Amino acid sequence: MKRVDDLDVAGRTVLLRADFNVPLSGGTITDDRRIRASLPTLAQLTARGARMVVCAHLGRPKGDDFAARAAGGPSLRPVAGRLAELLGHAVAFAGDVAGEQAAATTAGLPAAGVALLENVRFEPAETSKDDAERAGLATRLAALADAYVGDGFGAMHRKHASVYDVPGLLPHAAGQLVLSEISVLRQLTTDPPRPYAVVLGGAKPSDKLAVIGNLLGLADRLIIGGGMAYTFLAAQGHQVGDSMLEADQIAAVSAMLAEAARAGVEVVLPVDHLVADRFASDAQPELVPGVDIPAGRRALDIGPATQELFARKLADAKTVFWNGPPGVFEFPAFAGGTRAVARAISAVPGLTVVGGGDSAAAVRLLGFPDDAFTHISTGGGASLEYLEGRTLPGLTALEAP
């Protein structure tokens, strides 16, 4: 895979596919980490005299055409403002993706100038499953630039026009963020230091069974919390009350538990729970001191005994991958389990990787600094698919000559 250093960019226009899919509240960016993650590649390219045209997506716009999606938003305009603040100079903003405004904005860029195109998902062709539709948008995007750099790791698992199709039309390379993400993920899949503990949470086991299956040949210990844990407990014959349950996955989970036992992989599940009678931030937490949860109660967090158990199982680890919180961390009364897991992982002296998504959001909401962990991924879905052993379309495109 070519690196940015391999491209001749002086005096040329480079189309950078970044990942600016940041959270917004009332039009205000609440976490700018993904914008900051793009700065090293942007700085390197502009220092070498490139004019930069940045392409990115934000959210999942709804509508049948550009006009409908643009009317509903979300727009990348707030991102342009924050990017300008971080760079310390103006960032031109084009009100379309690959139309007249994009062409005019690009043509007006000075040497080392930076422009941001409007949300690429305002163009329905970006996410189309029709190759010809995507190719049409890719051709228009490619016409804006002389070279392409893929640096939006969070979108690398998508076969989208700006991720998969444009690289085939221009000289291309991977940006620093993509290369650093791949480097870390390879450490997790190629002879990682042991013991190797994988901490998985989130809502559904169906979302992560493929990851678990692939990791059974790599990990020494699987620590499972969150909503998905209750399907695992049900598969062991426990009562889970009104907790989240994928009943149609019990057979698959049972088979996975049997395979883990055959492979000698330890599976660690909750032994107590914080429950409530409803899913709400003001629900009153109740401690269930055992494994079984009574009817009429749903688990929203792991209990103190489970916090201690998980911490013990992480204490001797040399490698940790964490994806998915063990509780509803957004509700203060049910954030203790996630805080305890984050604290235990941050104390591990070896390689600690937070796999993006809700886990990355949780550590920031709970006040953990980025350097409390070796690496916080910018791409939750992309990280998981990589660990499943799946081919990521965006990486495939960048690896092509």
Coordinates of N, CA and C in Angstrom, one line a residue, residues 85-247:
E85 N -10.2 26.3 12.9 CA -9.7 26.7 14.2 C -8.5 25.8 14.5
L86 N -8.6 24.5 14.2 CA -7.5 23.6 14.5 C -6.3 23.8 13.6
L87 N -6.5 24.2 12.3 CA -5.4 24.4 11.4 C -4.8 25.8 11.6
G88 N -5.6 26.7 12.1 CA -5.1 28.1 12.3 C -5.1 28.9 11.1
H89 N -5.9 28.5 10.1 CA -6.2 29.3 8.9 C -7.5 28.9 8.3
A90 N -7.9 29.7 7.3 CA -9.2 29.6 6.7 C -9.4 28.2 6.0
V91 N -10.6 27.7 6.0 CA -10.9 26.5 5.3 C -12.1 26.9 4.4
A92 N -11.9 26.8 3.1 CA -13.0 27.2 2.2 C -14.1 26.1 2.2
F93 N -15.4 26.4 2.1 CA -16.4 25.4 2.2 C -17.3 25.5 0.9
A94 N -17.4 24.3 0.3 CA -18.2 24.2 -0.9 C -19.6 23.7 -0.5
G95 N -20.6 24.4 -1.0 CA -22.0 24.0 -0.7 C -22.6 22.8 -1.4
D96 N -21.8 22.2 -2.2 CA -22.2 20.9 -2.9 C -21.0 20.0 -2.8
V97 N -21.2 18.8 -3.4 CA -20.2 17.7 -3.3 C -19.2 17.7 -4.5
A98 N -19.8 17.7 -5.7 CA -19.0 17.6 -6.9 C -19.6 18.3 -8.0
G99 N -20.2 19.5 -7.7 CA -20.9 20.3 -8.6 C -20.1 21.6 -8.9
E100 N -20.9 22.6 -9.3 CA -20.3 23.9 -9.6 C -19.6 24.6 -8.5
Q101 N -20.2 24.5 -7.3 CA -19.5 25.1 -6.1 C -18.2 24.4 -5.8
A102 N -18.2 23.1 -5.8 CA -17.0 22.4 -5.5 C -15.9 22.7 -6.5
A103 N -16.3 22.8 -7.8 CA -15.3 23.1 -8.8 C -14.7 24.5 -8.7
A104 N -15.6 25.5 -8.4 CA -15.2 26.8 -8.2 C -14.3 27.0 -6.9
T105 N -14.7 26.3 -5.9 CA -13.9 26.4 -4.6 C -12.6 25.8 -4.8
T106 N -12.5 24.7 -5.5 CA -11.2 24.0 -5.7 C -10.3 24.9 -6.6
A107 N -10.9 25.4 -7.6 CA -10.1 26.3 -8.6 C -9.5 27.5 -7.9
G108 N -10.2 28.0 -6.8 CA -9.8 29.2 -6.2 C -8.8 28.9 -5.0
L109 N -8.4 27.7 -4.8 CA -7.5 27.4 -3.7 C -6.1 27.9 -4.0
P110 N -5.5 28.6 -3.0 CA -4.1 28.9 -3.1 C -3.2 27.7 -2.8
A111 N -1.9 27.8 -3.0 CA -1.0 26.7 -2.7 C -1.1 26.5 -1.2
A112 N -1.2 25.2 -0.8 CA -1.3 24.8 0.6 C -2.7 25.1 1.2
G113 N -3.6 25.6 0.3 CA -5.0 25.9 0.8 C -5.8 24.6 1.1
V114 N -6.8 24.8 1.9 CA -7.7 23.6 2.2 C -9.2 24.0 2.0
A115 N -9.9 23.1 1.4 CA -11.3 23.3 1.2 C -12.0 22.0 1.6
L116 N -13.2 22.2 2.1 CA -14.1 21.0 2.6 C -15.3 21.0 1.7
L117 N -15.6 19.9 1.1 CA -16.8 19.7 0.4 C -18.0 19.4 1.3
E118 N -19.2 19.7 0.9 CA -20.4 19.4 1.7 C -20.5 17.9 1.8
N119 N -21.3 17.4 2.8 CA -21.5 16.1 3.2 C -21.7 15.2 1.9
V120 N -20.8 14.2 1.7 CA -20.8 13.4 0.5 C -22.0 12.5 0.5
R121 N -22.6 12.2 1.6 CA -23.8 11.4 1.6 C -25.1 12.2 1.2
F122 N -25.0 13.5 1.0 CA -26.1 14.2 0.3 C -26.3 13.7 -1.1
E123 N -25.2 13.1 -1.7 CA -25.3 12.5 -3.0 C -25.8 11.0 -2.8
P124 N -27.0 10.7 -3.2 CA -27.4 9.3 -3.1 C -26.5 8.3 -3.7
A125 N -25.8 8.7 -4.8 CA -24.8 7.8 -5.5 C -23.7 7.3 -4.6
E126 N -23.4 8.1 -3.5 CA -22.2 7.7 -2.7 C -22.4 6.4 -2.1
T127 N -23.6 6.0 -1.6 CA -23.9 4.8 -0.9 C -24.6 3.8 -1.8
S128 N -24.8 4.1 -3.1 CA -25.5 3.2 -4.0 C -24.9 1.8 -4.2
K129 N -25.7 0.8 -4.3 CA -25.2 -0.5 -4.6 C -25.1 -0.7 -6.1
D130 N -25.5 0.3 -6.9 CA -25.3 0.2 -8.3 C -24.0 0.7 -8.7
D131 N -23.2 -0.1 -9.3 CA -21.8 0.3 -9.6 C -21.7 1.5 -10.5
A132 N -22.6 1.6 -11.5 CA -22.6 2.7 -12.5 C -23.0 4.0 -11.8
E133 N -23.9 4.0 -10.8 CA -24.2 5.2 -10.1 C -23.1 5.7 -9.3
R134 N -22.4 4.8 -8.6 CA -21.3 5.2 -7.8 C -20.1 5.7 -8.7
A135 N -20.0 5.0 -9.8 CA -18.9 5.4 -10.8 C -19.1 6.8 -11.3
G136 N -20.4 7.2 -11.5 CA -20.7 8.6 -12.0 C -20.2 9.6 -11.0
L137 N -20.6 9.4 -9.7 CA -20.1 10.3 -8.7 C -18.6 10.3 -8.5
A138 N -18.0 9.1 -8.6 CA -16.6 9.0 -8.4 C -15.8 9.8 -9.5
T139 N -16.4 9.7 -10.7 CA -15.8 10.5 -11.9 C -15.8 12.0 -11.6
R140 N -16.9 12.5 -11.1 CA -17.0 13.9 -10.8 C -16.1 14.3 -9.7
L141 N -16.0 13.5 -8.7 CA -15.1 13.8 -7.6 C -13.6 13.8 -8.1
A142 N -13.3 12.8 -8.8 CA -11.9 12.7 -9.3 C -11.5 13.8 -10.2
A143 N -12.5 14.4 -10.9 CA -12.2 15.6 -11.8 C -11.7 16.8 -11.0
L144 N -11.9 16.8 -9.7 CA -11.5 17.9 -8.8 C -10.1 17.9 -8.5
A145 N -9.4 16.8 -8.7 CA -8.1 16.6 -8.1 C -7.1 15.9 -9.0
D146 N -5.8 15.9 -8.6 CA -4.8 15.2 -9.4 C -4.4 13.9 -8.7
A147 N -4.7 13.8 -7.4 CA -4.3 12.6 -6.6 C -5.3 12.4 -5.5
Y148 N -5.3 11.2 -4.9 CA -6.3 10.8 -3.9 C -5.5 10.2 -2.7
V149 N -6.0 10.6 -1.5 CA -5.4 10.0 -0.2 C -6.6 9.5 0.6
G150 N -6.6 8.3 0.9 CA -7.6 7.7 1.8 C -7.2 7.7 3.2
D151 N -7.9 8.5 4.1 CA -7.5 8.6 5.5 C -8.7 8.5 6.4
G152 N -9.9 8.1 5.9 CA -11.1 7.9 6.7 C -11.2 6.5 7.1
F153 N -10.5 6.1 8.1 CA -10.5 4.6 8.5 C -11.9 4.2 8.8
G154 N -12.7 5.1 9.5 CA -14.0 4.7 9.9 C -15.0 4.4 8.8
A155 N -14.6 4.7 7.5 CA -15.5 4.4 6.4 C -14.8 3.3 5.5
M156 N -13.7 2.7 5.9 CA -13.0 1.8 5.1 C -13.8 0.5 4.8
H157 N -14.8 0.2 5.7 CA -15.5 -1.1 5.5 C -16.7 -0.8 4.6
R158 N -16.8 0.4 4.0 CA -18.0 0.7 3.1 C -17.5 0.7 1.6
K159 N -18.3 0.1 0.8 CA -18.1 0.1 -0.6 C -18.8 1.3 -1.2
H160 N -18.3 2.5 -0.9 CA -18.9 3.7 -1.3 C -18.0 4.4 -2.3
A161 N -18.7 5.4 -3.0 CA -18.0 6.0 -4.2 C -16.7 6.7 -3.8
S162 N -16.8 7.5 -2.7 CA -15.6 8.3 -2.3 C -14.5 7.4 -1.6
V163 N -14.9 6.2 -1.2 CA -14.0 5.3 -0.5 C -13.4 4.3 -1.4
Y164 N -14.2 3.7 -2.2 CA -13.9 2.5 -3.0 C -13.6 2.8 -4.5
D165 N -14.4 3.7 -5.1 CA -14.3 3.9 -6.5 C -13.3 5.0 -7.0
V166 N -13.2 6.1 -6.2 CA -12.3 7.2 -6.6 C -10.9 6.8 -6.7
P167 N -10.4 5.9 -5.7 CA -8.9 5.6 -5.8 C -8.5 5.0 -7.1
G168 N -9.4 4.3 -7.8 CA -9.1 3.6 -9.1 C -9.0 4.6 -10.2
L169 N -9.3 5.9 -10.0 CA -9.3 6.9 -11.0 C -8.2 7.9 -10.9
L170 N -7.4 7.8 -9.8 CA -6.3 8.8 -9.5 C -5.2 8.1 -8.9
P171 N -3.9 8.6 -9.0 CA -2.8 8.1 -8.2 C -3.3 8.2 -6.8
H172 N -3.0 7.2 -6.0 CA -3.6 7.2 -4.6 C -2.6 6.6 -3.6
A173 N -2.9 6.9 -2.3 CA -2.1 6.5 -1.2 C -2.9 6.5 0.0
A174 N -2.4 5.8 1.1 CA -3.1 5.8 2.4 C -2.5 6.9 3.2
G175 N -3.4 7.5 4.0 CA -2.9 8.6 4.9 C -2.4 8.0 6.2
Q176 N -1.9 8.9 7.0 CA -1.2 8.5 8.3 C -2.2 7.8 9.2
L177 N -3.4 8.3 9.3 CA -4.4 7.7 10.2 C -4.7 6.3 9.8
V178 N -5.0 6.0 8.6 CA -5.3 4.6 8.1 C -4.1 3.7 8.4
L179 N -2.9 4.2 8.1 CA -1.7 3.3 8.3 C -1.5 3.0 9.8
S180 N -1.8 4.0 10.7 CA -1.6 3.8 12.1 C -2.7 2.8 12.6
E181 N -3.9 2.9 12.2 CA -5.0 2.0 12.6 C -4.7 0.6 12.1
I182 N -4.2 0.4 10.9 CA -3.9 -0.9 10.4 C -2.7 -1.5 11.2
S183 N -1.7 -0.7 11.6 CA -0.6 -1.2 12.3 C -1.0 -1.7 13.7
V184 N -1.9 -1.0 14.3 CA -2.4 -1.5 15.6 C -3.2 -2.8 15.5
L185 N -4.1 -2.8 14.5 CA -5.0 -4.0 14.4 C -4.2 -5.2 14.0
R186 N -3.1 -5.0 13.2 CA -2.2 -6.1 12.9 C -1.6 -6.7 14.2
Q187 N -1.3 -5.8 15.1 CA -0.7 -6.3 16.4 C -1.7 -7.2 17.1
L188 N -3.0 -6.9 17.0 CA -4.0 -7.7 17.7 C -4.3 -9.0 17.0
T189 N -3.8 -9.2 15.8 CA -4.1 -10.4 15.0 C -2.9 -11.2 14.6
T190 N -1.7 -10.7 14.9 CA -0.5 -11.4 14.6 C 0.4 -11.5 15.8
D191 N 0.3 -12.7 16.4 CA 1.2 -13.0 17.6 C 1.2 -11.9 18.7
P192 N 0.0 -11.6 19.2 CA -0.1 -10.5 20.3 C 0.5 -11.1 21.6
P193 N 1.1 -10.2 22.3 CA 1.7 -10.6 23.7 C 0.5 -11.1 24.5
R194 N 0.8 -12.2 25.3 CA -0.2 -12.9 26.1 C 0.1 -12.7 27.6
P195 N -1.0 -12.8 28.4 CA -2.4 -13.1 28.0 C -3.0 -12.0 27.2
Y196 N -3.9 -12.4 26.3 CA -4.6 -11.5 25.4 C -6.1 -11.6 25.8
A197 N -6.6 -10.5 26.3 CA -8.0 -10.4 26.8 C -8.8 -9.5 25.8
V198 N -10.0 -10.0 25.4 CA -10.9 -9.3 24.6 C -12.2 -8.9 25.4
V199 N -12.5 -7.7 25.5 CA -13.6 -7.2 26.3 C -14.7 -6.8 25.3
L200 N -15.8 -7.4 25.3 CA -16.9 -7.1 24.3 C -18.2 -6.7 25.1
G201 N -18.8 -5.7 24.7 CA -20.1 -5.3 25.2 C -21.0 -4.9 24.1
G202 N -21.9 -4.0 24.4 CA -22.9 -3.6 23.4 C -24.2 -4.4 23.5
A203 N -25.1 -4.2 22.5 CA -26.4 -4.7 22.6 C -26.6 -6.1 22.2
K204 N -26.1 -6.5 21.1 CA -26.5 -7.7 20.5 C -25.3 -8.7 20.2
P205 N -25.4 -9.9 20.6 CA -24.4 -10.9 20.2 C -24.4 -11.1 18.7
S206 N -25.5 -11.0 18.0 CA -25.5 -11.2 16.6 C -24.5 -10.3 15.9
D207 N -24.3 -9.1 16.5 CA -23.4 -8.1 15.8 C -21.9 -8.6 16.0
K208 N -21.6 -9.4 17.0 CA -20.2 -9.7 17.3 C -19.8 -11.2 17.3
L209 N -20.8 -12.1 16.9 CA -20.4 -13.5 16.9 C -19.3 -13.8 15.9
A210 N -19.3 -13.1 14.8 CA -18.3 -13.4 13.8 C -16.9 -13.0 14.3
V211 N -16.9 -11.8 15.1 CA -15.6 -11.4 15.7 C -15.2 -12.4 16.7
I212 N -16.1 -12.9 17.5 CA -15.7 -13.8 18.5 C -15.2 -15.1 17.9
G213 N -15.9 -15.6 16.9 CA -15.5 -16.8 16.2 C -14.0 -16.7 15.7
N214 N -13.7 -15.5 15.1 CA -12.3 -15.3 14.6 C -11.3 -15.2 15.7
L215 N -11.7 -14.6 16.8 CA -10.8 -14.4 17.9 C -10.6 -15.6 18.8
L216 N -11.4 -16.6 18.6 CA -11.2 -17.8 19.4 C -9.9 -18.5 19.2
G217 N -9.3 -18.2 18.0 CA -8.0 -18.8 17.7 C -6.9 -17.8 18.1
L218 N -7.2 -16.7 18.7 CA -6.2 -15.7 19.0 C -6.2 -15.3 20.5
A219 N -7.4 -15.1 21.1 CA -7.5 -14.6 22.4 C -7.4 -15.7 23.5
D220 N -7.0 -15.3 24.6 CA -6.9 -16.3 25.8 C -8.2 -16.1 26.6
R221 N -8.8 -15.0 26.6 CA -9.9 -14.7 27.5 C -10.9 -13.7 26.8
L222 N -12.2 -14.1 26.9 CA -13.3 -13.2 26.4 C -14.1 -12.7 27.6
I223 N -14.1 -11.4 27.8 CA -14.9 -10.8 28.9 C -16.1 -10.1 28.3
I224 N -17.3 -10.6 28.6 CA -18.5 -10.2 27.9 C -19.5 -9.5 28.9
G225 N -19.9 -8.3 28.5 CA -20.8 -7.5 29.3 C -21.8 -6.9 28.4
G226 N -22.5 -5.9 28.9 CA -23.5 -5.2 28.1 C -24.7 -6.0 27.8
G227 N -25.6 -5.5 26.9 CA -26.8 -6.2 26.6 C -26.6 -7.6 26.0
M228 N -25.5 -7.8 25.3 CA -25.2 -9.1 24.7 C -25.0 -10.2 25.7
A229 N -24.6 -9.8 26.9 CA -24.2 -10.8 28.0 C -25.4 -11.6 28.4
Y230 N -26.6 -11.0 28.3 CA -27.8 -11.7 28.8 C -28.3 -12.8 27.9
T231 N -27.9 -12.7 26.6 CA -28.2 -13.9 25.7 C -27.2 -15.0 26.0
F232 N -26.0 -14.6 26.4 CA -25.0 -15.6 26.8 C -25.4 -16.3 28.1
L233 N -25.9 -15.5 29.1 CA -26.4 -16.1 30.3 C -27.6 -17.0 30.1
A234 N -28.5 -16.5 29.2 CA -29.7 -17.4 28.9 C -29.3 -18.7 28.3
A235 N -28.2 -18.6 27.5 CA -27.7 -19.9 26.8 C -27.2 -20.8 27.9
Q236 N -26.7 -20.3 29.0 CA -26.3 -21.2 30.1 C -27.4 -21.6 31.1
G237 N -28.6 -21.2 30.7 CA -29.8 -21.6 31.5 C -30.2 -20.6 32.6
H238 N -29.6 -19.4 32.6 CA -29.9 -18.5 33.7 C -31.2 -17.7 33.3
Q239 N -31.8 -17.1 34.3 CA -33.0 -16.2 34.1 C -32.5 -14.8 33.9
V240 N -33.0 -14.1 32.9 CA -32.5 -12.8 32.6 C -33.6 -11.7 32.7
G241 N -34.8 -12.1 33.3 CA -35.8 -11.1 33.5 C -36.2 -10.5 32.2
D242 N -36.3 -9.1 32.2 CA -36.7 -8.4 31.0 C -35.5 -7.8 30.3
S243 N -34.3 -8.3 30.6 CA -33.1 -7.8 30.0 C -33.1 -8.0 28.5
M244 N -32.2 -7.3 27.8 CA -32.1 -7.4 26.4 C -31.8 -8.9 26.1
L245 N -32.5 -9.5 25.1 CA -32.3 -10.9 24.8 C -32.5 -11.1 23.3
E246 N -31.6 -11.8 22.7 CA -31.8 -12.2 21.3 C -32.1 -13.7 21.4
A247 N -33.3 -14.1 21.6 CA -33.7 -15.5 21.7 C -33.3 -16.3 20.5

